Short mmCIF file of C-alpha atoms in Angstrom, two decimals:
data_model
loop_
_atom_site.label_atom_id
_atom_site.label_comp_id
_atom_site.label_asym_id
_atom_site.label_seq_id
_atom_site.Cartn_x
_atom_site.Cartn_y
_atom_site.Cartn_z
CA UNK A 44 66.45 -104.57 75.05
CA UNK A 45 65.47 -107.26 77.30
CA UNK A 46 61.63 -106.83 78.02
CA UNK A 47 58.71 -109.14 78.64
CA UNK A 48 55.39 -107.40 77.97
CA UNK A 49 52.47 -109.67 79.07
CA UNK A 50 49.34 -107.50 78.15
CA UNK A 51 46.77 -110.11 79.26
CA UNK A 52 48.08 -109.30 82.77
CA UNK A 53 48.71 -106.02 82.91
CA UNK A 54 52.26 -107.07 84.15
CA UNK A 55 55.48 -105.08 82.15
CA UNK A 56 58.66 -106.11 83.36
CA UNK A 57 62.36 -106.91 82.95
CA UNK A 58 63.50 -110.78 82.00
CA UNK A 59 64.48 -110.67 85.97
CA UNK A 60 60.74 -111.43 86.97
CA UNK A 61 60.64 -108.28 88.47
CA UNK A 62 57.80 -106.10 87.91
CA UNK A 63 57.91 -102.62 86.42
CA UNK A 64 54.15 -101.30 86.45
CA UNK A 65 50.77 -103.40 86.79
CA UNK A 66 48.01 -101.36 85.59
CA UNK A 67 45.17 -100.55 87.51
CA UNK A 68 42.73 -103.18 85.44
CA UNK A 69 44.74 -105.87 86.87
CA UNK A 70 44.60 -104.96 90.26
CA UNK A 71 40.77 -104.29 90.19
CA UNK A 72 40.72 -108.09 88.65
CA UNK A 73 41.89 -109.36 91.86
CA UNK A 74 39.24 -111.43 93.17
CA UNK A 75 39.83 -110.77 97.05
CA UNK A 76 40.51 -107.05 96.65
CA UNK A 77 37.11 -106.06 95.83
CA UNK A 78 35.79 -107.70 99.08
CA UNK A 79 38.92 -106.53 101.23
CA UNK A 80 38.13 -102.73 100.36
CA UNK A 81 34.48 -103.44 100.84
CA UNK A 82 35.22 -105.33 104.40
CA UNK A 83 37.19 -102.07 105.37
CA UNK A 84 35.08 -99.57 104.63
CA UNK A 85 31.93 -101.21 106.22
CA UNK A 86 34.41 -101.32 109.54
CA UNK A 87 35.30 -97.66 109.22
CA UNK A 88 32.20 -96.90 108.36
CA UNK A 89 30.09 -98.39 111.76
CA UNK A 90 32.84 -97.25 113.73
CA UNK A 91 32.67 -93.53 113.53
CA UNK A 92 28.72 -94.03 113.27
CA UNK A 93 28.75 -95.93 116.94
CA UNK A 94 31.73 -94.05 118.51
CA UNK A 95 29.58 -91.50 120.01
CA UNK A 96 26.66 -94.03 121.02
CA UNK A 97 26.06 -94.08 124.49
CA UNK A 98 26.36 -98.26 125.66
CA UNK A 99 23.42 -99.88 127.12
CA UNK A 100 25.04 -102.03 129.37
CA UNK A 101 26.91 -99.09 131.53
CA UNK A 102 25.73 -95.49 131.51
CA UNK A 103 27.25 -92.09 132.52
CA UNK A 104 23.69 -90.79 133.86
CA UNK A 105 24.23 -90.02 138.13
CA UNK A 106 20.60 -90.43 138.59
CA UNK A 107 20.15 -94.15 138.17
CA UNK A 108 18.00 -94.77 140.94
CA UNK A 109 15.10 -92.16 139.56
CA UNK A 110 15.35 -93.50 136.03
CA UNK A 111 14.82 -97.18 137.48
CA UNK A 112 13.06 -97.24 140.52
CA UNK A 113 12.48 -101.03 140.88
CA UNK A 114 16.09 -101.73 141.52
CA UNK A 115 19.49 -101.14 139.79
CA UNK A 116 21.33 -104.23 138.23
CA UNK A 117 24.27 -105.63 140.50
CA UNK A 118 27.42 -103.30 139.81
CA UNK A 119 30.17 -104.64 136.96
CA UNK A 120 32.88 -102.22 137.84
CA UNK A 121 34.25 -101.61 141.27
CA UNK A 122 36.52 -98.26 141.89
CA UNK A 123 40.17 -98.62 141.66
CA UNK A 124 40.67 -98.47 145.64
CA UNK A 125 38.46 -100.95 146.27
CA UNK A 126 39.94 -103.31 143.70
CA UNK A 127 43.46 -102.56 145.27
CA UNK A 128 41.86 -103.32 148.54
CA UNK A 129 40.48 -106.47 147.61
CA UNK A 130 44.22 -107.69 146.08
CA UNK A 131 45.35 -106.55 149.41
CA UNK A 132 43.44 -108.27 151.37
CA UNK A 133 43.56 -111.38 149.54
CA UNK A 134 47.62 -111.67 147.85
CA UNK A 135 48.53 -114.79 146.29
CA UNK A 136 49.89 -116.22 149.18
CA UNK A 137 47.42 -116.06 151.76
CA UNK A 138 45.46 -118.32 153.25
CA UNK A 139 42.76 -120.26 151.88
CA UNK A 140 39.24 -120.00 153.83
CA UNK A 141 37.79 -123.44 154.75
CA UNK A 142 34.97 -122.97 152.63
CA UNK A 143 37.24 -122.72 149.39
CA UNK A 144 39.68 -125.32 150.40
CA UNK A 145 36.26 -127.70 150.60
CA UNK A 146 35.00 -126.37 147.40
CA UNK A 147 38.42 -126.87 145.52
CA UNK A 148 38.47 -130.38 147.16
CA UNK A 149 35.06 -131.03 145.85
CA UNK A 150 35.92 -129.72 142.56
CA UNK A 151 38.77 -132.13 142.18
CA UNK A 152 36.99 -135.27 143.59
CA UNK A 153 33.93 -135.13 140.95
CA UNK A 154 36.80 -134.16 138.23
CA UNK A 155 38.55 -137.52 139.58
CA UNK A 156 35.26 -139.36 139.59
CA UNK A 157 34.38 -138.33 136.04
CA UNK A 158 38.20 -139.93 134.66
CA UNK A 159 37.40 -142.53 137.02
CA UNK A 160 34.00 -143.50 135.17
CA UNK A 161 35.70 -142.49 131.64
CA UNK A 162 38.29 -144.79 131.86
CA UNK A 163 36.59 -147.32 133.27
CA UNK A 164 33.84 -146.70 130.63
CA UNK A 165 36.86 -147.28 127.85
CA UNK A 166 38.31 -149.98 129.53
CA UNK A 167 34.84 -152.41 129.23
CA UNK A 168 34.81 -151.64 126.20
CA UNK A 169 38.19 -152.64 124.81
CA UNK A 170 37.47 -155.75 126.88
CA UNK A 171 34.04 -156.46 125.38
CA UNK A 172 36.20 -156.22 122.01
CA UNK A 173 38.59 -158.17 122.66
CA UNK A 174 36.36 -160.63 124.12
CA UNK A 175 34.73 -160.79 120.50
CA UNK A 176 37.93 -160.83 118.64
CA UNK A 177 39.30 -164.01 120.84
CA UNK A 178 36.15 -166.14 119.88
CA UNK A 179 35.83 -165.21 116.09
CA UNK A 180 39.28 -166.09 116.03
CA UNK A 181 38.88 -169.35 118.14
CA UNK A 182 35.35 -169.98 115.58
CA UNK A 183 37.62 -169.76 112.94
CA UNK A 184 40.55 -172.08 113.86
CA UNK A 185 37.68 -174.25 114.63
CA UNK A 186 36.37 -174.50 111.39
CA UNK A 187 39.72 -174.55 109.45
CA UNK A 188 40.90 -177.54 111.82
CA UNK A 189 37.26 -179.46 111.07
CA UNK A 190 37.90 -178.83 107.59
CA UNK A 191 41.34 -179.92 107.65
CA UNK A 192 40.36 -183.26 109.38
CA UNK A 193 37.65 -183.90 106.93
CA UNK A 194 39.55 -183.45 104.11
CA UNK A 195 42.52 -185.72 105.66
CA UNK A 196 40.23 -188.53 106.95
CA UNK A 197 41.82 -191.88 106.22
CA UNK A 198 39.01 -193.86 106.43
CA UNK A 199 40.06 -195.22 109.89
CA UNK A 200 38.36 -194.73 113.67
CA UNK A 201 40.15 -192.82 115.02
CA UNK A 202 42.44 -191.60 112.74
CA UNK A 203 45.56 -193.59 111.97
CA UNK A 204 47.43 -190.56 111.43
CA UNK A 205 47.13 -188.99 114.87
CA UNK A 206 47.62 -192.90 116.02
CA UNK A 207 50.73 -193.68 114.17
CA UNK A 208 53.26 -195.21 116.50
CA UNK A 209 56.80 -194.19 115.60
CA UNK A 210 59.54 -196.96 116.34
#
């Protein structure tokens, strides 16, 4: 019969690859599973300890003002008819209020000022750069042409080469 048995890990199968059985040792080798089970249990675990926990931040007590006379915190909710009232009232499509159209405006000119002051931010700099590059680059042509008349110096003032008459 054609059978691989690999003991070491806990794999028996067929010459296919496929496996037949892996023991239970080699599963609880597994470095992730241990942490996995642990991570899933912990969730289960806090979640049927909280589930009947009353929240802090909204409670189903009626008498709100008694517990806290010095004033209730501003309400999150709002009941569904007043929330469909306030999408009626203001659909996609209607108007704009002058107040928001100014705000919007204002919102987009200090957004337009900021790219403004960005790119103008980028732009000195790639000029300060390029500034640089343009006279290290004209310091060293300088130097290789000084160099190159020093070593080609004929003796002569000026130079005959650069005098030389051609006929």
């Amino acid at each position: 019969m054609n059978s691989i048995s690999s003991d070491h890990l806990g794999v028996h199968g067929s010459i296919s690859g496929a496996p037949v059985l892996i023991s239970f040792n080699a599963s609880l080798k597994m470095s992730w599973m241990k942490p996995v089970l642990l991570t899933c249990l912990m969730v289960v675990l806090t979640i049927t300890l909280f589930k009947g926990a009353d929240t802090a931040a909204v409670s189903d007590k009626k008498d709100v003002k008694a517990a806290d006379p010095q004033g209730s915190p501003p309400k999150i909710f709002m009941s569904e008819a007043d929330a469909s009232n306030f999408f009626k009232r203001r659909s996609r499509r209607a108007t704009k209020t002058q107040d928001e159209i100014n705000a919007e405006q204002r919102q987009r000119q200090a957004a337009d000022l900021k790219m403004r002051q960005y790119h103008e931010e980028q732009r000195n700099e790639f000029e300060n750069y390029a500034e640089e590059e343009h006279d290290e680059q004209d310091e060293r042509t300088r130097e290789s042409t000084e160099q190159w008349r020093e070593f080609h110096h004929d003796g002569l003032d000026p130079s005959y080469e650069y005098n030389r008459h051609t006929v």
